[in-house]
Amino acid sequence: MKLAVVGGGSTYTPELIDGFARLRDTLPVEELVLVDPAADRLELVGGLARRIFAKQGHPGRIVTTTDIDAGVADADAVLLQLRIGGQAARNQDETWPLECGCIGQETTGAGGLAKALRTVPIVLDIAERVRRTNPDAWIIDFTNPVGIVTRALLQAGHKAVGLCNVAIGFQRKFAALLDVTPGEVHLDHVGLNHLTWELGVRLGGPDGENMLPKLLAEHGDTIADDLHMPRAIVDRLGVVPSYYLRYFYAHDEVVRELRTKPSRAAEVAAMEKELLALYGDPALDEKPALLARRGGAFYSEAAVDLASSLLGSGGSAVQVVNTYNKGTLPFLPDDAVIEVQARVDGTGATPLPVPDLDPLHAGLISHVTAYEDLALEAALRGGRDRVFKALLAHPLIGQFEYAEALTDKLIAHNREHLAWA
């Protein structure tokens, strides 16, 4: 089995490598290719990756290359973990929206749109290269904004599934609080990427006992603290929202906070510098503890499970993924991309039935889906008017004065990445 990781020079990658090494019986990788245009960085990450495999006795071969075509040739699956423009572009995404009093964040709001515009054309080019060399290969997208990028891939006819680590993080946290194994916890996880709610936490499977009321009653303070939301609000909701919902439920408060501290991109850039120095140490043969602060917790386990299910090597048959709606949420088009539990096998992902949604959740999902429609149109076709309409449609913006100003700032800060600009 051959896997390729495009964006393999990311400081995330050792987390992925560690998962491949530990879970080699689940996903027997014979060749793993790390693809990245940043040759110096790639060699540091690749060297540590080989040492991790060697220490854990993994027989697989790790190859590094800056050549996308060579890297993806004959791959059974290709994992995408790209950041077009690097942390510098992310820093802009997180700062210029604040000038208009709007959230500065790399996956939602104006910053999220900027990232989509930079990313979608590049991802589609890579996917076409994969299709030319191996049309049967699966594409696993971990690149943000996952929902929009995955929809672009699916609309272009690629065999693609989107992946995020939010759900598996909740699964692990709830399992620890309930003192059970993660495999015993099934989430009623519903929504769009980075716009989800845990409507139930069930033991043993989709029909198991719902332990969410017990969790909120006995561990509500812990859960609320993790979400950075007041306990009283979580209790009133009666469900557990993704921490990304704070950008919607406490928008102005978050803007005030973001204006008083360094951007997350600046923090990560400093962390990455330290991580790359560690990766260059020939004595290091395991992922360093610092990597846990970088983000992406449990990404490797989710990726291994998904790849093994798609490739028929025995991973979990049910997993939270991003895929076509196909009638699962009746108020959305079939070709909207949603994030829910799905049955995954060699034919792809089939969403499982979900509980009826409260209008509080369904309304916001519908609103953001409409924005994502317009965002994808802007990413595929370009043009100032399309960018403006997408921003005006976003529930975190929604005023023409803000949308006009943000459109000008987005184009000014991303001109080098936008062919039409």
Tab-separated table of C-alpha atoms in Angstrom:
chain	number	residue	atom	x	y	z
A	1	MET	CA	0.000	0.000	0.000
A	2	LYS	CA	1.311	3.422	-0.966
A	3	LEU	CA	0.131	6.659	0.639
A	4	ALA	CA	1.148	10.197	-0.226
A	5	VAL	CA	0.893	13.230	2.029
A	6	VAL	CA	0.813	16.516	0.128
A	7	GLY	CA	1.955	19.140	2.579
A	8	GLY	CA	4.228	16.527	4.142
A	9	GLY	CA	6.664	19.190	5.315
A	10	SER	CA	4.111	20.436	7.838
A	11	THR	CA	5.100	20.383	11.484
A	12	TYR	CA	1.874	18.365	11.954
A	13	THR	CA	3.369	15.460	10.040
A	14	PRO	CA	5.204	13.687	12.894
A	15	GLU	CA	1.815	13.312	14.607
A	16	LEU	CA	0.586	11.540	11.494
A	17	ILE	CA	3.742	9.434	11.262
A	18	ASP	CA	3.400	8.356	14.883
A	19	GLY	CA	-0.146	7.175	14.168
A	20	PHE	CA	0.948	5.227	11.093
A	21	ALA	CA	3.685	3.586	13.157
A	22	ARG	CA	1.502	2.684	16.143
A	23	LEU	CA	-1.452	1.523	14.056
A	24	ARG	CA	0.424	-0.352	11.348
A	25	ASP	CA	-1.732	-3.444	11.801
A	26	THR	CA	-4.805	-1.317	10.958
A	27	LEU	CA	-3.157	0.398	7.998
A	28	PRO	CA	-0.208	-1.606	6.592
A	29	VAL	CA	1.652	1.134	4.716
A	30	GLU	CA	4.529	-0.129	2.591
A	31	GLU	CA	5.533	3.229	1.123
A	32	LEU	CA	4.758	6.690	2.484
A	33	VAL	CA	5.659	9.686	0.331
A	34	LEU	CA	5.901	13.152	1.885
A	35	VAL	CA	5.420	15.836	-0.771
A	36	ASP	CA	6.195	19.504	-0.146
A	37	PRO	CA	7.728	22.372	-2.127
A	38	ALA	CA	9.777	23.508	0.901
A	39	ALA	CA	12.774	21.187	0.477
A	40	ASP	CA	14.712	22.218	3.607
A	41	ARG	CA	11.723	21.837	5.875
A	42	LEU	CA	10.717	18.594	4.164
A	43	GLU	CA	14.052	16.959	4.868
A	44	LEU	CA	13.872	17.846	8.565
A	45	VAL	CA	10.391	16.351	8.852
A	46	GLY	CA	11.312	13.374	6.661
A	47	GLY	CA	14.372	12.568	8.750
A	48	LEU	CA	12.351	12.496	11.955
A	49	ALA	CA	9.645	10.446	10.232
A	50	ARG	CA	12.161	7.764	9.264
A	51	ARG	CA	13.556	7.664	12.802
A	52	ILE	CA	10.031	7.282	14.272
A	53	PHE	CA	9.333	4.370	11.919
A	54	ALA	CA	12.674	2.778	12.762
A	55	LYS	CA	12.215	3.119	16.522
A	56	GLN	CA	8.747	1.565	16.400
A	57	GLY	CA	9.840	-1.208	14.065
A	58	HIS	CA	7.721	-0.169	11.107
A	59	PRO	CA	9.012	-1.816	7.920
A	60	GLY	CA	7.578	0.841	5.593
A	61	ARG	CA	9.697	3.062	3.383
A	62	ILE	CA	9.451	6.860	3.725
A	63	VAL	CA	10.253	8.951	0.652
A	64	THR	CA	10.411	12.751	0.382
A	65	THR	CA	9.966	14.747	-2.806
A	66	THR	CA	9.130	18.241	-4.013
A	67	ASP	CA	7.609	16.775	-7.204
A	68	ILE	CA	3.840	16.379	-6.825
A	69	ASP	CA	3.412	14.181	-9.896
A	70	ALA	CA	6.123	11.771	-8.781
A	71	GLY	CA	4.869	11.765	-5.209
A	72	VAL	CA	1.263	10.871	-5.962
A	73	ALA	CA	2.009	8.409	-8.783
A	74	ASP	CA	0.348	5.050	-8.078
A	75	ALA	CA	-0.704	6.106	-4.566
A	76	ASP	CA	-3.704	4.274	-3.133
A	77	ALA	CA	-4.671	7.346	-1.118
A	78	VAL	CA	-3.484	10.949	-1.026
A	79	LEU	CA	-3.819	13.035	2.133
A	80	LEU	CA	-4.006	16.797	1.645
A	81	GLN	CA	-2.812	19.040	4.469
A	82	LEU	CA	-1.952	22.302	2.742
A	83	ARG	CA	-1.601	25.883	3.914
A	84	ILE	CA	-1.228	28.087	0.856
A	85	GLY	CA	0.781	31.139	1.855
A	86	GLY	CA	1.952	29.550	5.104
A	87	GLN	CA	1.608	31.115	8.528
A	88	ALA	CA	2.190	34.568	7.024
A	89	ALA	CA	-1.074	34.326	5.075
A	90	ARG	CA	-2.808	32.885	8.122
A	91	ASN	CA	-1.601	35.831	10.185
A	92	GLN	CA	-3.255	38.168	7.708
A	93	ASP	CA	-6.487	36.150	7.776
A	94	GLU	CA	-6.538	36.563	11.551
A	95	THR	CA	-5.788	40.300	11.663
A	96	TRP	CA	-7.259	42.433	8.834
A	97	PRO	CA	-10.900	41.407	9.531
A	98	LEU	CA	-10.479	42.811	13.040
A	99	GLU	CA	-10.012	46.263	11.493
A	100	CYS	CA	-13.701	46.095	10.550
A	101	GLY	CA	-14.796	44.721	13.897
A	102	CYS	CA	-15.237	41.205	12.515
A	103	ILE	CA	-13.778	37.873	13.597
A	104	GLY	CA	-10.248	37.237	12.388
A	105	GLN	CA	-9.998	33.463	11.977
A	106	GLU	CA	-8.528	31.197	9.321
A	107	THR	CA	-11.525	28.922	8.754
A	108	THR	CA	-14.596	31.124	9.157
A	109	GLY	CA	-15.660	34.652	8.392
A	110	ALA	CA	-13.616	36.808	6.033
A	111	GLY	CA	-10.342	35.046	6.869
A	112	GLY	CA	-11.892	31.682	6.125
A	113	LEU	CA	-13.082	32.952	2.747
A	114	ALA	CA	-9.594	34.221	1.946
A	115	LYS	CA	-8.169	30.799	2.750
A	116	ALA	CA	-10.777	29.115	0.536
A	117	LEU	CA	-9.965	31.417	-2.380
A	118	ARG	CA	-6.247	30.669	-2.077
A	119	THR	CA	-6.716	26.948	-1.545
A	120	VAL	CA	-9.459	25.583	-3.812
A	121	PRO	CA	-7.673	26.142	-7.165
A	122	ILE	CA	-4.457	24.547	-5.863
A	123	VAL	CA	-6.259	21.538	-4.407
A	124	LEU	CA	-8.176	20.969	-7.635
A	125	ASP	CA	-4.928	21.067	-9.613
A	126	ILE	CA	-3.377	18.483	-7.301
A	127	ALA	CA	-6.492	16.304	-7.526
A	128	GLU	CA	-6.323	16.350	-11.321
A	129	ARG	CA	-2.713	15.176	-11.125
A	130	VAL	CA	-3.802	12.340	-8.847
A	131	ARG	CA	-6.601	11.387	-11.237
A	132	ARG	CA	-4.210	11.274	-14.198
A	133	THR	CA	-1.812	8.879	-12.499
A	134	ASN	CA	-4.339	6.804	-10.541
A	135	PRO	CA	-8.064	7.508	-11.010
A	136	ASP	CA	-8.926	4.947	-8.324
A	137	ALA	CA	-6.981	6.729	-5.575
A	138	TRP	CA	-8.884	8.213	-2.655
A	139	ILE	CA	-8.260	11.819	-1.640
A	140	ILE	CA	-8.536	12.530	2.078
A	141	ASP	CA	-8.831	16.244	2.693
A	142	PHE	CA	-7.619	17.695	5.976
A	143	THR	CA	-7.063	21.107	4.382
A	144	ASN	CA	-9.198	23.945	5.738
A	145	PRO	CA	-11.828	25.094	5.163
A	146	VAL	CA	-12.567	21.369	4.926
A	147	GLY	CA	-16.235	21.637	3.967
A	148	ILE	CA	-15.668	24.016	1.046
A	149	VAL	CA	-12.539	22.217	-0.185
A	150	THR	CA	-14.213	18.801	0.008
A	151	ARG	CA	-17.239	20.090	-1.892
A	152	ALA	CA	-14.953	21.454	-4.619
A	153	LEU	CA	-13.322	18.029	-4.932
A	154	LEU	CA	-16.607	16.125	-5.019
A	155	GLN	CA	-18.185	18.506	-7.544
A	156	ALA	CA	-15.195	17.950	-9.811
A	157	GLY	CA	-15.820	14.196	-9.670
A	158	HIS	CA	-12.941	13.185	-7.427
A	159	LYS	CA	-13.065	10.298	-4.947
A	160	ALA	CA	-12.782	12.464	-1.863
A	161	VAL	CA	-13.733	12.505	1.802
A	162	GLY	CA	-13.115	15.387	4.203
A	163	LEU	CA	-11.701	14.887	7.683
A	164	CYS	CA	-11.552	17.041	10.816
A	165	ASN	CA	-10.284	16.210	14.289
A	166	VAL	CA	-13.033	18.001	16.269
A	167	ALA	CA	-15.292	14.952	16.579
A	168	ILE	CA	-12.556	12.511	17.571
A	169	GLY	CA	-11.385	15.043	20.162
A	170	PHE	CA	-14.860	15.132	21.704
A	171	GLN	CA	-15.071	11.346	21.569
A	172	ARG	CA	-11.809	11.006	23.500
A	173	LYS	CA	-12.781	13.627	26.082
A	174	PHE	CA	-16.211	12.124	26.717
A	175	ALA	CA	-14.774	8.606	26.929
A	176	ALA	CA	-12.335	9.766	29.613
A	177	LEU	CA	-15.112	11.476	31.589
A	178	LEU	CA	-17.281	8.350	31.367
A	179	ASP	CA	-14.337	6.025	32.104
A	180	VAL	CA	-14.931	3.929	28.989
A	181	THR	CA	-12.877	3.217	25.883
A	182	PRO	CA	-13.247	5.648	22.957
A	183	GLY	CA	-14.624	2.869	20.774
A	184	GLU	CA	-17.643	2.601	23.086
A	185	VAL	CA	-18.636	6.234	22.472
A	186	HIS	CA	-20.852	7.135	19.516
A	187	LEU	CA	-21.527	10.832	18.947
A	188	ASP	CA	-24.704	12.290	17.492
A	189	HIS	CA	-22.425	14.761	15.721
A	190	VAL	CA	-24.309	17.002	13.279
A	191	GLY	CA	-23.619	20.097	11.201
A	192	LEU	CA	-21.032	21.509	8.844
A	193	ASN	CA	-17.284	21.503	9.252
A	194	HIS	CA	-16.423	23.786	12.190
A	195	LEU	CA	-20.143	24.337	12.781
A	196	THR	CA	-21.287	21.241	14.664
A	197	TRP	CA	-23.152	20.168	17.760
A	198	GLU	CA	-23.016	16.970	19.813
A	199	LEU	CA	-26.713	16.208	20.196
A	200	GLY	CA	-26.063	12.939	21.999
A	201	VAL	CA	-23.241	10.857	23.440
A	202	ARG	CA	-24.231	7.208	23.196
A	203	LEU	CA	-22.627	4.105	24.625
A	204	GLY	CA	-22.216	1.146	22.327
A	205	GLY	CA	-23.475	2.602	19.068
A	206	PRO	CA	-26.139	4.794	17.438
A	207	ASP	CA	-28.941	3.125	19.427
A	208	GLY	CA	-27.115	3.111	22.751
A	209	GLU	CA	-28.017	4.973	25.929
A	210	ASN	CA	-27.597	8.745	25.624
A	211	MET	CA	-25.127	9.810	28.298
A	212	LEU	CA	-25.098	13.512	27.390
A	213	PRO	CA	-27.477	14.589	30.205
A	214	LYS	CA	-25.238	12.761	32.700
A	215	LEU	CA	-22.126	14.379	31.250
A	216	LEU	CA	-23.611	17.858	31.455
A	217	ALA	CA	-24.903	17.302	34.983
A	218	GLU	CA	-21.684	15.828	36.387
A	219	HIS	CA	-19.007	17.461	34.224
A	220	GLY	CA	-20.663	20.598	32.902
A	221	ASP	CA	-18.012	22.939	34.293
A	222	THR	CA	-15.195	20.995	32.611
A	223	ILE	CA	-17.030	20.847	29.291
A	224	ALA	CA	-17.911	24.549	29.394
A	225	ASP	CA	-14.332	25.511	30.253
A	226	ASP	CA	-13.043	23.532	27.270
A	227	LEU	CA	-15.482	25.410	25.029
A	228	HIS	CA	-14.668	28.795	26.618
A	229	MET	CA	-18.391	29.273	27.127
A	230	PRO	CA	-20.389	29.926	30.329
A	231	ARG	CA	-21.724	26.802	32.000
A	232	ALA	CA	-25.197	28.350	32.117
A	233	ILE	CA	-25.255	28.735	28.327
A	234	VAL	CA	-24.198	25.136	27.716
A	235	ASP	CA	-26.885	23.939	30.130
A	236	ARG	CA	-29.543	26.043	28.366
A	237	LEU	CA	-28.522	24.675	24.976
A	238	GLY	CA	-28.677	21.112	26.305
A	239	VAL	CA	-26.115	20.044	23.689
A	240	VAL	CA	-22.374	20.494	23.282
A	241	PRO	CA	-21.463	22.930	20.503
A	242	SER	CA	-18.108	22.837	18.789
A	243	TYR	CA	-15.768	25.454	20.226
A	244	TYR	CA	-15.970	27.156	16.818
A	245	LEU	CA	-19.555	28.103	17.685
A	246	ARG	CA	-18.119	30.636	20.105
A	247	TYR	CA	-17.312	32.812	17.094
A	248	PHE	CA	-21.068	32.955	16.433
A	249	TYR	CA	-22.483	32.888	19.966
A	250	ALA	CA	-20.004	35.394	21.456
A	251	HIS	CA	-18.756	37.246	18.378
A	252	ASP	CA	-18.143	40.688	19.884
A	253	GLU	CA	-16.523	39.270	23.004
A	254	VAL	CA	-14.133	37.212	20.877
A	255	VAL	CA	-13.261	40.219	18.697
A	256	ARG	CA	-12.334	42.178	21.828
A	257	GLU	CA	-10.142	39.296	22.998
A	258	LEU	CA	-8.412	38.901	19.642
A	259	ARG	CA	-7.560	42.591	19.540
A	260	THR	CA	-5.615	42.348	22.805
A	261	LYS	CA	-3.257	39.455	22.073
A	262	PRO	CA	-0.959	38.074	19.363
A	263	SER	CA	-2.606	36.135	16.568
A	264	ARG	CA	-2.702	32.362	16.755
A	265	ALA	CA	-0.607	32.379	13.582
A	266	ALA	CA	2.140	34.316	15.351
A	267	GLU	CA	2.078	31.849	18.229
A	268	VAL	CA	2.200	28.877	15.849
A	269	ALA	CA	5.000	30.391	13.763
A	270	ALA	CA	7.162	30.686	16.879
A	271	MET	CA	6.245	27.151	17.880
A	272	GLU	CA	7.052	25.823	14.412
A	273	LYS	CA	10.505	27.395	14.521
A	274	GLU	CA	11.183	25.558	17.768
A	275	LEU	CA	9.706	22.310	16.444
A	276	LEU	CA	11.813	22.362	13.290
A	277	ALA	CA	14.931	22.852	15.414
A	278	LEU	CA	13.923	19.784	17.419
A	279	TYR	CA	13.196	17.796	14.255
A	280	GLY	CA	16.742	18.470	13.066
A	281	ASP	CA	18.218	16.672	16.080
A	282	PRO	CA	19.386	13.262	14.804
A	283	ALA	CA	18.850	11.806	18.288
A	284	LEU	CA	15.127	12.621	18.291
A	285	ASP	CA	13.106	9.530	17.317
A	286	GLU	CA	9.617	10.301	18.647
A	287	LYS	CA	7.181	13.162	18.344
A	288	PRO	CA	8.149	15.845	20.873
A	289	ALA	CA	5.801	16.917	23.658
A	290	LEU	CA	5.695	20.433	22.194
A	291	LEU	CA	3.777	19.095	19.198
A	292	ALA	CA	0.685	18.628	21.380
A	293	ARG	CA	0.420	22.429	21.613
A	294	ARG	CA	0.547	22.791	17.821
A	295	GLY	CA	-3.025	21.487	17.341
A	296	GLY	CA	-4.461	18.594	15.385
A	297	ALA	CA	-4.879	16.269	18.360
A	298	PHE	CA	-5.912	12.716	17.350
A	299	TYR	CA	-5.637	13.650	13.660
A	300	SER	CA	-3.407	10.637	13.052
A	301	GLU	CA	-5.887	8.171	14.541
A	302	ALA	CA	-8.783	9.648	12.567
A	303	ALA	CA	-6.715	9.582	9.367
A	304	VAL	CA	-5.640	5.967	9.875
A	305	ASP	CA	-9.229	4.877	10.565
A	306	LEU	CA	-10.539	6.676	7.497
A	307	ALA	CA	-7.813	5.480	5.133
A	308	SER	CA	-8.091	1.889	6.328
A	309	SER	CA	-11.868	1.898	5.832
A	310	LEU	CA	-11.636	3.407	2.344
A	311	LEU	CA	-8.877	0.992	1.347
A	312	GLY	CA	-10.514	-2.076	2.870
A	313	SER	CA	-7.887	-2.840	5.490
A	314	GLY	CA	-10.179	-3.010	8.500
A	315	GLY	CA	-10.556	0.424	10.060
A	316	SER	CA	-13.661	1.668	11.867
A	317	ALA	CA	-16.709	1.267	9.647
A	318	VAL	CA	-18.437	4.301	11.178
A	319	GLN	CA	-16.650	7.628	11.451
A	320	VAL	CA	-17.397	11.352	11.429
A	321	VAL	CA	-16.476	12.715	8.008
A	322	ASN	CA	-17.328	15.467	5.549
A	323	THR	CA	-19.325	14.193	2.578
A	324	TYR	CA	-22.371	14.903	0.436
A	325	ASN	CA	-25.624	15.457	2.332
A	326	LYS	CA	-27.659	13.052	0.160
A	327	GLY	CA	-30.913	13.902	1.964
A	328	THR	CA	-29.504	13.447	5.477
A	329	LEU	CA	-30.444	17.003	6.457
A	330	PRO	CA	-33.697	17.502	4.518
A	331	PHE	CA	-33.473	21.299	4.587
A	332	LEU	CA	-30.164	21.263	2.620
A	333	PRO	CA	-29.471	20.377	-1.024
A	334	ASP	CA	-28.234	16.837	-1.634
A	335	ASP	CA	-24.861	18.182	-2.846
A	336	ALA	CA	-24.177	20.267	0.260
A	337	VAL	CA	-21.238	18.891	2.228
A	338	ILE	CA	-22.076	18.096	5.835
A	339	GLU	CA	-20.112	16.704	8.795
A	340	VAL	CA	-21.836	13.711	10.364
A	341	GLN	CA	-21.352	10.090	11.298
A	342	ALA	CA	-21.086	7.981	8.158
A	343	ARG	CA	-20.536	4.387	7.199
A	344	VAL	CA	-17.232	4.253	5.350
A	345	ASP	CA	-16.047	1.482	3.045
A	346	GLY	CA	-14.376	1.054	-0.333
A	347	THR	CA	-17.248	2.828	-2.074
A	348	GLY	CA	-16.935	5.963	0.053
A	349	ALA	CA	-18.943	7.542	2.870
A	350	THR	CA	-22.699	7.132	3.385
A	351	PRO	CA	-24.173	9.391	6.096
A	352	LEU	CA	-26.117	7.732	8.889
A	353	PRO	CA	-29.551	9.078	9.869
A	354	VAL	CA	-29.401	11.965	12.327
A	355	PRO	CA	-31.837	13.234	14.966
A	356	ASP	CA	-34.237	16.005	14.035
A	357	LEU	CA	-32.552	19.358	14.421
A	358	ASP	CA	-33.802	22.249	16.500
A	359	PRO	CA	-34.386	25.381	14.361
A	360	LEU	CA	-31.628	27.019	16.408
A	361	HIS	CA	-29.143	24.682	14.761
A	362	ALA	CA	-30.858	24.095	11.420
A	363	GLY	CA	-31.185	27.810	10.741
A	364	LEU	CA	-27.495	28.511	11.230
A	365	ILE	CA	-26.517	25.454	9.190
A	366	SER	CA	-28.709	26.663	6.317
A	367	HIS	CA	-27.271	30.167	6.542
A	368	VAL	CA	-23.654	29.020	6.483
A	369	THR	CA	-24.374	26.535	3.683
A	370	ALA	CA	-25.649	29.428	1.557
A	371	TYR	CA	-22.417	31.309	2.284
A	372	GLU	CA	-20.377	28.210	1.341
A	373	ASP	CA	-22.226	28.005	-1.998
A	374	LEU	CA	-21.175	31.564	-2.769
A	375	ALA	CA	-17.669	31.068	-1.385
A	376	LEU	CA	-17.060	28.104	-3.665
A	377	GLU	CA	-18.389	30.049	-6.643
A	378	ALA	CA	-15.933	32.852	-5.824
A	379	ALA	CA	-13.060	30.376	-5.436
A	380	LEU	CA	-13.827	28.702	-8.773
A	381	ARG	CA	-14.659	31.766	-10.879
A	382	GLY	CA	-13.107	34.728	-9.082
A	383	GLY	CA	-14.262	38.319	-9.283
A	384	ARG	CA	-14.806	41.090	-6.769
A	385	ASP	CA	-18.607	40.869	-6.912
A	386	ARG	CA	-18.552	37.148	-6.058
A	387	VAL	CA	-16.264	37.806	-3.089
A	388	PHE	CA	-18.546	40.618	-1.921
A	389	LYS	CA	-21.676	38.442	-2.150
A	390	ALA	CA	-20.034	35.625	-0.200
A	391	LEU	CA	-18.995	38.019	2.563
A	392	LEU	CA	-22.415	39.677	2.667
A	393	ALA	CA	-24.023	36.221	3.030
A	394	HIS	CA	-21.831	35.184	5.962
A	395	PRO	CA	-23.689	35.417	9.302
A	396	LEU	CA	-20.581	36.856	10.977
A	397	ILE	CA	-20.586	39.797	8.538
A	398	GLY	CA	-23.977	40.383	6.903
A	399	GLN	CA	-23.781	44.177	6.438
A	400	PHE	CA	-22.935	45.731	3.086
A	401	GLU	CA	-20.622	48.349	4.607
A	402	TYR	CA	-18.517	45.634	6.256
A	403	ALA	CA	-18.675	43.396	3.184
A	404	GLU	CA	-17.413	46.199	0.920
A	405	ALA	CA	-14.487	47.034	3.188
A	406	LEU	CA	-13.586	43.402	3.790
A	407	THR	CA	-13.682	42.644	0.060
A	408	ASP	CA	-11.100	45.353	-0.592
A	409	LYS	CA	-8.893	44.151	2.263
A	410	LEU	CA	-9.159	40.489	1.228
A	411	ILE	CA	-8.091	41.211	-2.334
A	412	ALA	CA	-5.296	43.549	-1.254
A	413	HIS	CA	-3.825	40.980	1.144
A	414	ASN	CA	-4.189	38.005	-1.224
A	415	ARG	CA	-3.507	39.444	-4.665
A	416	GLU	CA	-0.442	37.246	-5.232
A	417	HIS	CA	-2.586	34.121	-4.694
A	418	LEU	CA	-5.579	35.175	-6.820
A	419	ALA	CA	-4.994	34.806	-10.558
A	420	TRP	CA	-8.035	36.938	-11.406
A	421	ALA	CA	-6.933	39.822	-9.176
